[in-house]
């Protein structure tokens, strides 16, 4: 699949759109108000559109909106436009309110995940959780002295996971398939762990996870 639509125009969406464009995908980025992306589009050469327009055009999607706005964004994109398509879900269920000693608050429970809720809301789409456990500055081809960092991912559809695994590899990460969508219950809280050094020590760009194997 070469046509990838990015749903969300914030820093994560712009970073991943540019990364996909760098790796020769045909990319469009969506916003509720596409006009605000005029400068980004001019500099990057990436076309913009509404959520529904981009979702209809794309063969695969990347969801990068705030977690609390994710279901609304999918409704705007249109379930029919998402049917049968891989959706790489980067969202986290971050609740309102300040961190507690560096630990951000979630609106999900330990036995629940935002991605499972999204999969239930749009059952025809093939969600794959990925790129939720690192900041945007490190998402595309990061360099660490210890080698490639690990990107954990999960989802119910093998074909969709294979597409996301390819992107993970192209973006300079070592992919770690954690199984079905239920694994998002464990992957999403990695965001909480990753953010602690940022909130406690203002360190946001020097760390990522790495899974050791033997």
Short mmCIF file of C-alpha atoms in Angstrom, two decimals:
data_model
loop_
_atom_site.label_atom_id
_atom_site.label_comp_id
_atom_site.label_asym_id
_atom_site.label_seq_id
_atom_site.Cartn_x
_atom_site.Cartn_y
_atom_site.Cartn_z
CA UNK A 1 0.00 0.00 0.00
CA UNK A 2 1.45 3.35 -1.03
CA UNK A 3 -1.32 5.91 -0.33
CA UNK A 4 -1.30 6.74 3.38
CA UNK A 5 -3.49 9.36 5.02
CA UNK A 6 -2.55 10.93 8.33
CA UNK A 7 -5.55 11.91 10.46
CA UNK A 8 -4.39 14.73 12.71
CA UNK A 9 -2.35 17.84 12.06
CA UNK A 10 -0.39 18.25 15.30
CA UNK A 11 3.31 17.66 15.78
CA UNK A 12 3.00 13.86 15.75
CA UNK A 13 0.91 13.92 12.58
CA UNK A 14 3.29 16.27 10.80
CA UNK A 15 6.34 14.27 11.88
CA UNK A 16 4.94 10.95 10.72
CA UNK A 17 3.63 12.46 7.48
CA UNK A 18 7.10 13.78 6.68
CA UNK A 19 8.66 10.45 7.64
CA UNK A 20 6.31 8.56 5.33
CA UNK A 21 6.98 11.06 2.56
CA UNK A 22 10.73 10.62 3.09
CA UNK A 23 10.30 6.86 2.62
CA UNK A 24 8.48 7.40 -0.68
CA UNK A 25 4.88 6.88 0.35
CA UNK A 26 2.20 9.02 -1.25
CA UNK A 27 0.97 10.98 1.77
CA UNK A 28 -1.87 13.33 2.60
CA UNK A 29 -2.55 14.88 5.99
CA UNK A 30 -6.00 15.72 7.35
CA UNK A 31 -7.27 18.50 9.58
CA UNK A 32 -10.68 19.81 10.54
CA UNK A 33 -9.42 23.09 9.07
CA UNK A 34 -7.00 22.16 6.26
CA UNK A 35 -6.20 25.82 5.56
CA UNK A 36 -4.13 26.03 8.73
CA UNK A 37 -1.70 23.52 7.17
CA UNK A 38 -0.94 25.76 4.19
CA UNK A 39 2.61 26.59 5.34
CA UNK A 40 3.34 22.95 6.25
CA UNK A 41 2.04 21.78 2.88
CA UNK A 42 4.10 24.36 1.01
CA UNK A 43 7.31 23.42 2.83
CA UNK A 44 6.81 19.64 2.78
CA UNK A 45 4.99 19.16 -0.51
CA UNK A 46 2.38 17.06 1.33
CA UNK A 47 -1.23 17.60 0.27
CA UNK A 48 -3.91 18.37 2.84
CA UNK A 49 -7.62 17.72 3.13
CA UNK A 50 -10.52 17.07 5.45
CA UNK A 51 -10.74 13.89 7.51
CA UNK A 52 -13.31 12.34 5.19
CA UNK A 53 -11.51 13.33 2.00
CA UNK A 54 -8.16 11.95 3.14
CA UNK A 55 -9.70 8.77 4.55
CA UNK A 56 -11.56 8.10 1.28
CA UNK A 57 -8.37 8.62 -0.77
CA UNK A 58 -6.00 6.58 1.40
CA UNK A 59 -5.27 2.87 1.29
CA UNK A 60 -4.08 2.99 4.91
CA UNK A 61 -4.41 5.54 7.70
CA UNK A 62 -2.40 6.86 10.64
CA UNK A 63 -4.42 8.21 13.58
CA UNK A 64 -2.53 10.93 15.47
CA UNK A 65 -5.20 13.04 17.21
CA UNK A 66 -5.54 13.48 20.97
CA UNK A 67 -6.88 10.33 22.56
CA UNK A 68 -10.00 12.02 23.88
CA UNK A 69 -10.82 13.21 20.35
CA UNK A 70 -10.08 9.91 18.59
CA UNK A 71 -13.63 8.59 18.26
CA UNK A 72 -14.87 11.94 16.95
CA UNK A 73 -12.06 11.99 14.39
CA UNK A 74 -13.01 8.52 13.17
CA UNK A 75 -16.63 9.59 12.84
CA UNK A 76 -15.52 12.60 10.80
CA UNK A 77 -13.37 10.36 8.62
CA UNK A 78 -16.37 8.14 8.03
CA UNK A 79 -16.54 4.43 8.96
CA UNK A 80 -17.23 3.55 5.31
CA UNK A 81 -13.98 5.27 4.30
CA UNK A 82 -12.08 3.21 6.90
CA UNK A 83 -13.63 -0.15 6.11
CA UNK A 84 -11.05 -2.85 5.42
CA UNK A 85 -8.14 -0.44 5.82
CA UNK A 86 -5.17 -0.62 8.22
CA UNK A 87 -5.22 2.20 10.78
CA UNK A 88 -1.96 2.74 12.66
CA UNK A 89 -3.14 4.09 16.01
CA UNK A 90 -0.64 6.33 17.82
CA UNK A 91 -3.13 7.69 20.34
CA UNK A 92 -3.04 7.45 24.12
CA UNK A 93 -5.97 7.75 26.58
CA UNK A 94 -4.52 10.79 28.36
CA UNK A 95 -7.02 12.40 30.72
CA UNK A 96 -7.32 16.02 31.71
CA UNK A 97 -5.40 17.09 34.78
CA UNK A 98 -1.73 17.43 35.65
CA UNK A 99 0.68 14.49 36.06
CA UNK A 100 1.02 12.97 39.53
CA UNK A 101 4.77 13.03 40.28
CA UNK A 102 5.40 12.76 36.55
CA UNK A 103 2.78 10.08 35.87
CA UNK A 104 0.13 11.23 33.43
CA UNK A 105 -3.45 10.21 34.07
CA UNK A 106 -5.42 7.87 31.79
CA UNK A 107 -9.18 7.71 31.29
CA UNK A 108 -9.04 3.94 30.69
CA UNK A 109 -8.70 1.16 33.26
CA UNK A 110 -5.93 -1.50 33.50
CA UNK A 111 -8.25 -4.02 31.81
CA UNK A 112 -9.22 -1.72 28.97
CA UNK A 113 -7.48 0.27 26.24
CA UNK A 114 -8.30 3.14 23.95
CA UNK A 115 -7.50 1.09 20.86
CA UNK A 116 -9.97 -1.60 21.87
CA UNK A 117 -12.62 1.10 22.21
CA UNK A 118 -11.76 2.45 18.77
CA UNK A 119 -11.85 -1.05 17.25
CA UNK A 120 -15.30 -1.57 18.76
CA UNK A 121 -16.46 1.83 17.47
CA UNK A 122 -15.25 1.10 13.91
CA UNK A 123 -15.19 -2.70 13.62
CA UNK A 124 -14.57 -2.63 9.87
CA UNK A 125 -11.16 -0.97 10.23
CA UNK A 126 -7.97 -2.85 11.13
CA UNK A 127 -6.33 -0.99 14.01
CA UNK A 128 -2.68 -1.48 14.92
CA UNK A 129 -1.26 0.26 18.00
CA UNK A 130 2.23 1.71 17.38
CA UNK A 131 4.32 4.87 17.89
CA UNK A 132 2.48 5.76 21.09
CA UNK A 133 5.43 5.18 23.44
CA UNK A 134 7.93 7.80 22.25
CA UNK A 135 7.95 11.52 21.53
CA UNK A 136 7.63 12.91 18.04
CA UNK A 137 11.28 14.04 17.92
CA UNK A 138 12.40 10.39 18.01
CA UNK A 139 9.76 8.74 15.84
CA UNK A 140 11.53 8.75 12.49
CA UNK A 141 14.98 7.15 12.20
CA UNK A 142 16.35 7.92 15.68
CA UNK A 143 19.96 7.10 16.53
CA UNK A 144 21.07 5.56 19.81
CA UNK A 145 24.55 4.27 20.71
CA UNK A 146 23.03 0.96 21.82
CA UNK A 147 21.45 0.25 18.44
CA UNK A 148 17.85 0.24 17.29
CA UNK A 149 15.17 0.96 19.89
CA UNK A 150 12.10 -1.27 20.11
CA UNK A 151 8.65 -0.32 18.90
CA UNK A 152 5.93 -2.47 20.44
CA UNK A 153 2.82 -2.99 18.33
CA UNK A 154 -0.35 -5.06 18.34
CA UNK A 155 -3.59 -5.60 16.46
CA UNK A 156 -6.08 -8.23 15.37
CA UNK A 157 -5.36 -8.31 11.63
CA UNK A 158 -2.14 -9.95 10.43
CA UNK A 159 -2.08 -8.08 7.13
CA UNK A 160 -2.44 -4.69 8.81
CA UNK A 161 0.30 -5.57 11.28
CA UNK A 162 2.62 -6.54 8.43
CA UNK A 163 2.16 -3.10 6.87
CA UNK A 164 2.86 -1.35 10.17
CA UNK A 165 5.86 -3.61 10.82
CA UNK A 166 7.33 -2.49 7.51
CA UNK A 167 6.94 1.17 8.45
CA UNK A 168 8.46 0.50 11.87
CA UNK A 169 11.48 -1.06 10.19
CA UNK A 170 11.80 1.74 7.62
CA UNK A 171 11.68 4.30 10.43
CA UNK A 172 14.72 2.68 12.05
CA UNK A 173 13.04 0.69 14.82
CA UNK A 174 13.04 -2.96 15.79
CA UNK A 175 9.44 -4.09 15.84
CA UNK A 176 8.04 -6.30 18.60
CA UNK A 177 4.66 -7.88 17.83
CA UNK A 178 2.75 -8.26 21.10
CA UNK A 179 -0.30 -10.02 19.65
CA UNK A 180 -3.93 -8.97 19.45
CA UNK A 181 -5.60 -5.67 20.29
CA UNK A 182 -5.81 -6.70 23.95
CA UNK A 183 -2.06 -6.08 24.20
CA UNK A 184 -2.83 -2.36 23.83
CA UNK A 185 -3.74 -2.53 27.52
CA UNK A 186 -0.02 -3.00 28.18
CA UNK A 187 1.42 -0.94 25.31
CA UNK A 188 -0.54 2.25 25.97
CA UNK A 189 0.80 2.63 29.54
CA UNK A 190 4.34 2.67 28.12
CA UNK A 191 3.49 6.27 27.28
CA UNK A 192 3.14 6.98 30.98
CA UNK A 193 6.51 5.40 31.72
CA UNK A 194 8.24 7.17 28.82
CA UNK A 195 6.94 10.59 29.92
CA UNK A 196 8.18 10.42 33.53
CA UNK A 197 11.75 11.66 32.78
CA UNK A 198 10.23 14.47 30.73
CA UNK A 199 7.95 15.76 33.44
CA UNK A 200 10.36 15.15 36.34
CA UNK A 201 13.67 16.15 34.69
CA UNK A 202 12.66 17.89 31.42
CA UNK A 203 14.35 15.08 29.46
CA UNK A 204 12.29 14.40 26.35
CA UNK A 205 14.63 13.30 23.57
CA UNK A 206 17.26 10.99 25.04
CA UNK A 207 15.44 7.74 25.76
CA UNK A 208 13.41 4.98 24.14
CA UNK A 209 12.57 1.39 25.03
CA UNK A 210 14.64 -1.60 23.99
CA UNK A 211 13.62 -5.22 24.39
CA UNK A 212 16.54 -7.54 25.11
CA UNK A 213 16.33 -11.11 23.78
CA UNK A 214 18.46 -14.24 24.23
#
